């Protein structure tokens, strides 16, 4: 059994500060050890503030941005300029304000048809991480009210352990496809950090952390890093119905 690191912060601002500090720490460690830092960003609204903080003092100056490589855990299949694009959100809040070389920013290529975009991204990741026992040094993830994470939604066949590293999923409710990395990619990361904020996430958080292991129903449960660490950064509102006495283990 592996412990799960659960940190509860008073509000979303302190949670975002902790996530920015985690980025700084992991970047420093990876660059010291291997000369580069590979991070997967998540979409959704929760990490926006973290990205803004990273683009501002004092965090901005604490990262050597030149050897940083930026990836995404999932993406909506919309043009890069579309406001729903996770890459666009990260560009607006972070990447336009820090000196990461353009060639080291690796958005999911959503100008391609979804299945091709997934294949192309999988090829890129497999090439990148071919020599390494780990994938990302750090992967940020979010949690949906239905227990989804990245674009791994309840019932998704990608949750049943297939070989693909990236898959396309059509979302009828949104009328668009998404591309998502699969659990096995996240599970080979050095650190996976979930950021969860708000009372509307409390029930989902409780079910994921305290419910039986049923990843097809609660996709976030499929994230169990093999050798890396799993960190949950949550605010008090999201933690509202957690059992305070329960040790969380994988
Ligand atoms: C996305 C995500 C998704 C997100 C959760 C939580 O692109 O939307 O990757 O998994 O992290 O839906 O979203 P919020 O942070 O907006 O609650």
CSV table of C-alpha atoms and ligand atoms in Angstrom, one decimal:
chain,number,residue,atom,x,y,z
A,1,UNK,CA,0.0,0.0,0.0
A,2,UNK,CA,1.2,3.5,-0.8
A,3,UNK,CA,0.1,6.6,1.1
A,4,UNK,CA,-1.8,9.3,-0.8
A,5,UNK,CA,-0.7,12.8,0.1
A,6,UNK,CA,-3.8,14.8,0.8
A,7,UNK,CA,-3.3,18.5,1.6
A,8,UNK,CA,-6.3,20.6,2.5
A,9,UNK,CA,-6.0,24.4,2.1
A,10,UNK,CA,-8.3,27.1,3.5
A,11,UNK,CA,-9.4,28.3,0.1
A,12,UNK,CA,-8.7,28.2,-3.6
A,13,UNK,CA,-6.0,30.9,-3.4
A,14,UNK,CA,-3.9,29.0,-0.9
A,15,UNK,CA,-4.4,25.9,-2.9
A,16,UNK,CA,-3.2,27.6,-6.1
A,17,UNK,CA,-0.1,28.9,-4.2
A,18,UNK,CA,0.7,25.4,-3.1
A,19,UNK,CA,0.3,24.1,-6.6
A,20,UNK,CA,2.6,26.8,-7.9
A,21,UNK,CA,5.2,26.0,-5.2
A,22,UNK,CA,5.0,22.3,-6.2
A,23,UNK,CA,5.7,23.2,-9.8
A,24,UNK,CA,8.7,25.3,-8.7
A,25,UNK,CA,10.0,22.4,-6.5
A,26,UNK,CA,9.6,19.7,-9.1
A,27,UNK,CA,11.1,21.8,-11.8
A,28,UNK,CA,14.1,22.6,-9.6
A,29,UNK,CA,14.6,18.9,-8.8
A,30,UNK,CA,14.3,17.6,-12.3
A,31,UNK,CA,16.5,20.3,-13.8
A,32,UNK,CA,19.2,19.6,-11.2
A,33,UNK,CA,19.0,15.9,-11.8
A,34,UNK,CA,18.6,15.6,-15.6
A,35,UNK,CA,18.8,19.1,-17.0
A,36,UNK,CA,15.2,19.4,-18.1
A,37,UNK,CA,11.6,19.4,-16.7
A,38,UNK,CA,8.6,17.7,-18.4
A,39,UNK,CA,5.3,18.8,-17.1
A,40,UNK,CA,1.7,18.0,-18.2
A,41,UNK,CA,-0.8,20.7,-17.7
A,42,UNK,CA,-4.5,20.2,-17.2
A,43,UNK,CA,-7.4,22.3,-18.4
A,44,UNK,CA,-10.6,23.3,-16.6
A,45,UNK,CA,-10.9,26.4,-14.5
A,46,UNK,CA,-9.2,25.3,-11.3
A,47,UNK,CA,-5.5,25.5,-12.5
A,48,UNK,CA,-5.9,29.0,-14.1
A,49,UNK,CA,-4.9,30.8,-11.0
A,50,UNK,CA,-1.9,28.5,-10.5
A,51,UNK,CA,-0.7,29.3,-14.0
A,52,UNK,CA,-1.2,33.0,-13.3
A,53,UNK,CA,0.9,32.8,-10.1
A,54,UNK,CA,3.6,30.9,-11.9
A,55,UNK,CA,3.8,33.7,-14.5
A,56,UNK,CA,4.2,36.3,-11.7
A,57,UNK,CA,6.7,37.1,-9.0
A,58,UNK,CA,7.9,35.4,-6.8
A,59,UNK,CA,7.3,32.1,-8.6
A,60,UNK,CA,8.3,33.2,-12.1
A,61,UNK,CA,11.8,34.0,-11.0
A,62,UNK,CA,12.2,30.7,-9.2
A,63,UNK,CA,11.9,28.5,-12.3
A,64,UNK,CA,14.6,28.1,-15.0
A,65,UNK,CA,12.1,28.1,-17.9
A,66,UNK,CA,14.6,27.4,-20.7
A,67,UNK,CA,14.8,23.6,-20.2
A,68,UNK,CA,11.0,23.2,-19.5
A,69,UNK,CA,8.9,21.1,-21.8
A,70,UNK,CA,5.1,21.7,-21.6
A,71,UNK,CA,2.6,18.9,-22.5
A,72,UNK,CA,-1.2,18.5,-21.9
A,73,UNK,CA,-3.1,15.7,-20.4
A,74,UNK,CA,-6.2,16.4,-22.5
A,75,UNK,CA,-7.6,18.8,-25.0
A,76,UNK,CA,-10.9,19.7,-26.7
A,77,UNK,CA,-10.7,19.3,-30.5
A,78,UNK,CA,-11.1,22.9,-31.3
A,79,UNK,CA,-8.7,25.4,-33.0
A,80,UNK,CA,-5.9,26.6,-30.8
A,81,UNK,CA,-7.4,30.1,-30.7
A,82,UNK,CA,-10.7,28.8,-29.4
A,83,UNK,CA,-11.4,29.9,-25.8
A,84,UNK,CA,-12.3,26.3,-24.9
A,85,UNK,CA,-8.8,25.1,-25.8
A,86,UNK,CA,-6.7,24.0,-22.9
A,87,UNK,CA,-3.5,25.1,-24.8
A,88,UNK,CA,-5.0,28.5,-25.3
A,89,UNK,CA,-5.8,28.9,-21.6
A,90,UNK,CA,-2.3,28.0,-20.6
A,91,UNK,CA,-0.9,30.3,-23.2
A,92,UNK,CA,-3.0,33.3,-22.0
A,93,UNK,CA,-2.3,32.7,-18.4
A,94,UNK,CA,1.3,31.4,-18.4
A,95,UNK,CA,3.2,30.6,-21.5
A,96,UNK,CA,3.1,34.1,-23.1
A,97,UNK,CA,4.6,35.5,-19.9
A,98,UNK,CA,7.5,33.1,-19.3
A,99,UNK,CA,10.6,32.3,-21.5
A,100,UNK,CA,9.8,28.6,-22.4
A,101,UNK,CA,11.2,28.1,-25.9
A,102,UNK,CA,8.3,27.7,-28.4
A,103,UNK,CA,9.7,24.4,-29.7
A,104,UNK,CA,9.3,23.0,-26.2
A,105,UNK,CA,5.6,23.7,-26.0
A,106,UNK,CA,3.8,20.5,-27.2
A,107,UNK,CA,0.0,21.1,-27.6
A,108,UNK,CA,-2.1,18.2,-28.6
A,109,UNK,CA,-2.3,18.7,-32.4
A,110,UNK,CA,-6.1,19.3,-32.7
A,111,UNK,CA,-5.9,20.7,-36.2
A,112,UNK,CA,-5.8,17.0,-37.2
A,113,UNK,CA,-8.9,14.7,-37.1
A,114,UNK,CA,-9.3,13.5,-33.4
A,115,UNK,CA,-8.1,9.9,-33.9
A,116,UNK,CA,-5.0,11.1,-35.8
A,117,UNK,CA,-4.3,13.8,-33.2
A,118,UNK,CA,-4.3,11.1,-30.5
A,119,UNK,CA,-2.0,8.9,-32.6
A,120,UNK,CA,0.4,11.8,-33.3
A,121,UNK,CA,0.5,12.8,-29.7
A,122,UNK,CA,1.1,9.2,-28.5
A,123,UNK,CA,4.0,8.9,-31.0
A,124,UNK,CA,5.5,12.2,-29.7
A,125,UNK,CA,5.2,11.0,-26.1
A,126,UNK,CA,6.6,7.5,-26.8
A,127,UNK,CA,9.6,9.1,-28.5
A,128,UNK,CA,10.1,11.6,-25.7
A,129,UNK,CA,10.0,9.1,-22.9
A,130,UNK,CA,11.5,6.1,-24.7
A,131,UNK,CA,14.6,6.1,-22.7
A,132,UNK,CA,13.1,6.9,-19.3
A,133,UNK,CA,11.2,4.8,-16.7
A,134,UNK,CA,9.1,7.8,-16.1
A,135,UNK,CA,6.9,10.0,-18.3
A,136,UNK,CA,6.2,13.5,-16.9
A,137,UNK,CA,8.1,14.8,-13.9
A,138,UNK,CA,4.8,16.4,-12.9
A,139,UNK,CA,1.3,16.1,-14.2
A,140,UNK,CA,-1.5,18.3,-13.0
A,141,UNK,CA,-5.0,16.9,-13.1
A,142,UNK,CA,-8.5,18.1,-12.2
A,143,UNK,CA,-11.6,16.3,-11.0
A,144,UNK,CA,-15.1,16.6,-12.5
A,145,UNK,CA,-18.3,16.3,-10.5
A,146,UNK,CA,-18.9,12.9,-12.2
A,147,UNK,CA,-15.4,11.7,-11.1
A,148,UNK,CA,-13.8,12.3,-14.5
A,149,UNK,CA,-10.2,13.4,-14.8
A,150,UNK,CA,-8.4,14.7,-17.9
A,151,UNK,CA,-11.0,13.6,-20.6
A,152,UNK,CA,-11.4,10.1,-19.0
A,153,UNK,CA,-15.2,10.0,-18.4
A,154,UNK,CA,-17.2,7.2,-16.7
A,155,UNK,CA,-17.5,4.1,-18.8
A,156,UNK,CA,-14.6,5.1,-21.2
A,157,UNK,CA,-13.0,1.9,-22.6
A,158,UNK,CA,-9.6,3.7,-22.1
A,159,UNK,CA,-10.1,3.0,-18.4
A,160,UNK,CA,-10.0,-0.8,-18.9
A,161,UNK,CA,-6.2,-0.8,-19.5
A,162,UNK,CA,-5.5,-0.8,-23.2
A,163,UNK,CA,-2.2,-0.2,-24.9
A,164,UNK,CA,-2.8,3.3,-26.3
A,165,UNK,CA,-1.2,6.3,-24.6
A,166,UNK,CA,-3.7,8.7,-26.1
A,167,UNK,CA,-7.3,8.3,-27.4
A,168,UNK,CA,-10.0,10.4,-28.9
A,169,UNK,CA,-13.5,10.5,-27.3
A,170,UNK,CA,-16.6,12.1,-28.7
A,171,UNK,CA,-18.6,14.1,-26.2
A,172,UNK,CA,-22.2,14.2,-27.4
A,173,UNK,CA,-23.2,16.8,-24.7
A,174,UNK,CA,-20.6,19.2,-26.0
A,175,UNK,CA,-20.9,18.3,-29.7
A,176,UNK,CA,-17.1,17.8,-30.0
A,177,UNK,CA,-14.3,15.3,-29.6
A,178,UNK,CA,-11.6,15.4,-27.1
A,179,UNK,CA,-8.2,13.8,-26.9
A,180,UNK,CA,-7.0,12.4,-23.6
A,181,UNK,CA,-4.0,10.6,-22.3
A,182,UNK,CA,-4.7,7.3,-20.8
A,183,UNK,CA,-4.1,6.2,-17.1
A,184,UNK,CA,-0.9,4.3,-18.0
A,185,UNK,CA,0.8,7.6,-19.1
A,186,UNK,CA,-0.1,9.4,-15.9
A,187,UNK,CA,0.7,6.3,-13.8
A,188,UNK,CA,4.3,6.5,-15.1
A,189,UNK,CA,4.7,10.1,-14.0
A,190,UNK,CA,7.1,11.1,-11.2
A,191,UNK,CA,4.4,13.1,-9.5
A,192,UNK,CA,0.7,13.4,-10.2
A,193,UNK,CA,-1.1,16.3,-8.5
A,194,UNK,CA,-4.9,16.7,-8.5
A,195,UNK,CA,-6.1,20.2,-7.9
A,196,UNK,CA,-9.7,20.3,-6.6
A,197,UNK,CA,-11.6,23.3,-5.4
A,198,UNK,CA,-15.2,24.1,-4.4
A,199,UNK,CA,-18.1,22.6,-2.6
A,200,UNK,CA,-19.5,21.2,-5.9
A,201,UNK,CA,-16.6,18.8,-6.0
A,202,UNK,CA,-17.0,17.5,-2.4
A,203,UNK,CA,-19.2,14.5,-3.2
A,204,UNK,CA,-17.0,13.4,-6.1
A,205,UNK,CA,-13.8,13.8,-4.1
A,206,UNK,CA,-15.2,11.7,-1.3
A,207,UNK,CA,-16.3,8.9,-3.7
A,208,UNK,CA,-12.9,8.9,-5.4
A,209,UNK,CA,-10.9,8.9,-2.2
A,210,UNK,CA,-13.2,6.8,0.1
A,211,UNK,CA,-15.3,4.7,-2.3
A,212,UNK,CA,-14.5,1.2,-3.5
A,213,UNK,CA,-12.1,1.0,-6.3
A,214,UNK,CA,-14.3,1.2,-9.4
A,215,UNK,CA,-12.4,3.2,-12.0
A,216,UNK,CA,-15.0,2.7,-14.7
A,217,UNK,CA,-17.5,4.6,-12.5
A,218,UNK,CA,-14.9,7.0,-11.0
A,219,UNK,CA,-12.2,7.5,-13.6
A,220,UNK,CA,-9.9,9.5,-11.2
A,221,UNK,CA,-9.4,6.3,-9.3
A,222,UNK,CA,-7.5,4.9,-12.3
A,223,UNK,CA,-4.7,7.3,-11.5
A,224,UNK,CA,-2.3,5.3,-9.3
A,225,UNK,CA,1.3,6.1,-10.1
A,226,UNK,CA,3.4,3.0,-10.1
A,227,UNK,CA,6.6,4.4,-8.8
A,228,UNK,CA,5.8,8.1,-8.6
A,229,UNK,CA,3.8,10.0,-5.9
A,230,UNK,CA,0.2,11.0,-5.9
A,231,UNK,CA,-0.7,14.3,-4.3
A,232,UNK,CA,-4.2,15.7,-3.8
A,233,UNK,CA,-4.3,19.5,-3.3
A,234,UNK,CA,-7.8,20.4,-2.3
A,235,UNK,CA,-9.5,23.3,-0.5
A,236,UNK,CA,-11.7,23.1,2.5
A,237,UNK,CA,-14.9,23.4,0.6
A,238,UNK,CA,-14.0,20.4,-1.6
A,239,UNK,CA,-12.9,18.4,1.5
A,240,UNK,CA,-16.2,19.2,3.3
A,241,UNK,CA,-17.5,15.6,3.5
A,242,UNK,CA,-14.2,13.7,3.8
A,243,UNK,CA,-13.8,11.5,6.8
A,244,UNK,CA,-11.1,13.3,8.9
A,245,UNK,CA,-9.9,10.1,10.5
A,246,UNK,CA,-9.4,8.0,7.4
A,247,UNK,CA,-5.9,7.3,6.2
A,248,UNK,CA,-5.8,7.5,2.4
A,249,UNK,CA,-3.9,4.7,0.7
A,250,UNK,CA,-3.6,3.3,-2.8
B,1,LIG,C1,-10.6,19.8,-18.9
B,1,LIG,C2,-10.1,18.9,-18.0
B,1,LIG,C3,-11.0,18.3,-17.0
B,1,LIG,C4,-11.0,19.2,-15.8
B,1,LIG,C5,-12.1,18.9,-14.9
B,1,LIG,C6,-12.2,19.9,-13.7
B,1,LIG,O1,-10.0,20.1,-19.9
B,1,LIG,O2,-11.7,20.3,-18.7
B,1,LIG,O3,-8.9,18.4,-18.2
B,1,LIG,O4,-10.6,17.0,-16.6
B,1,LIG,O5,-9.8,19.2,-15.1
B,1,LIG,O6,-13.3,18.9,-15.6
B,1,LIG,O7,-12.5,21.1,-14.3
B,1,LIG,P1,-12.6,22.4,-13.4
B,1,LIG,O8,-11.3,22.7,-12.9
B,1,LIG,O9,-13.1,23.5,-14.4
B,1,LIG,O10,-13.6,22.1,-12.3
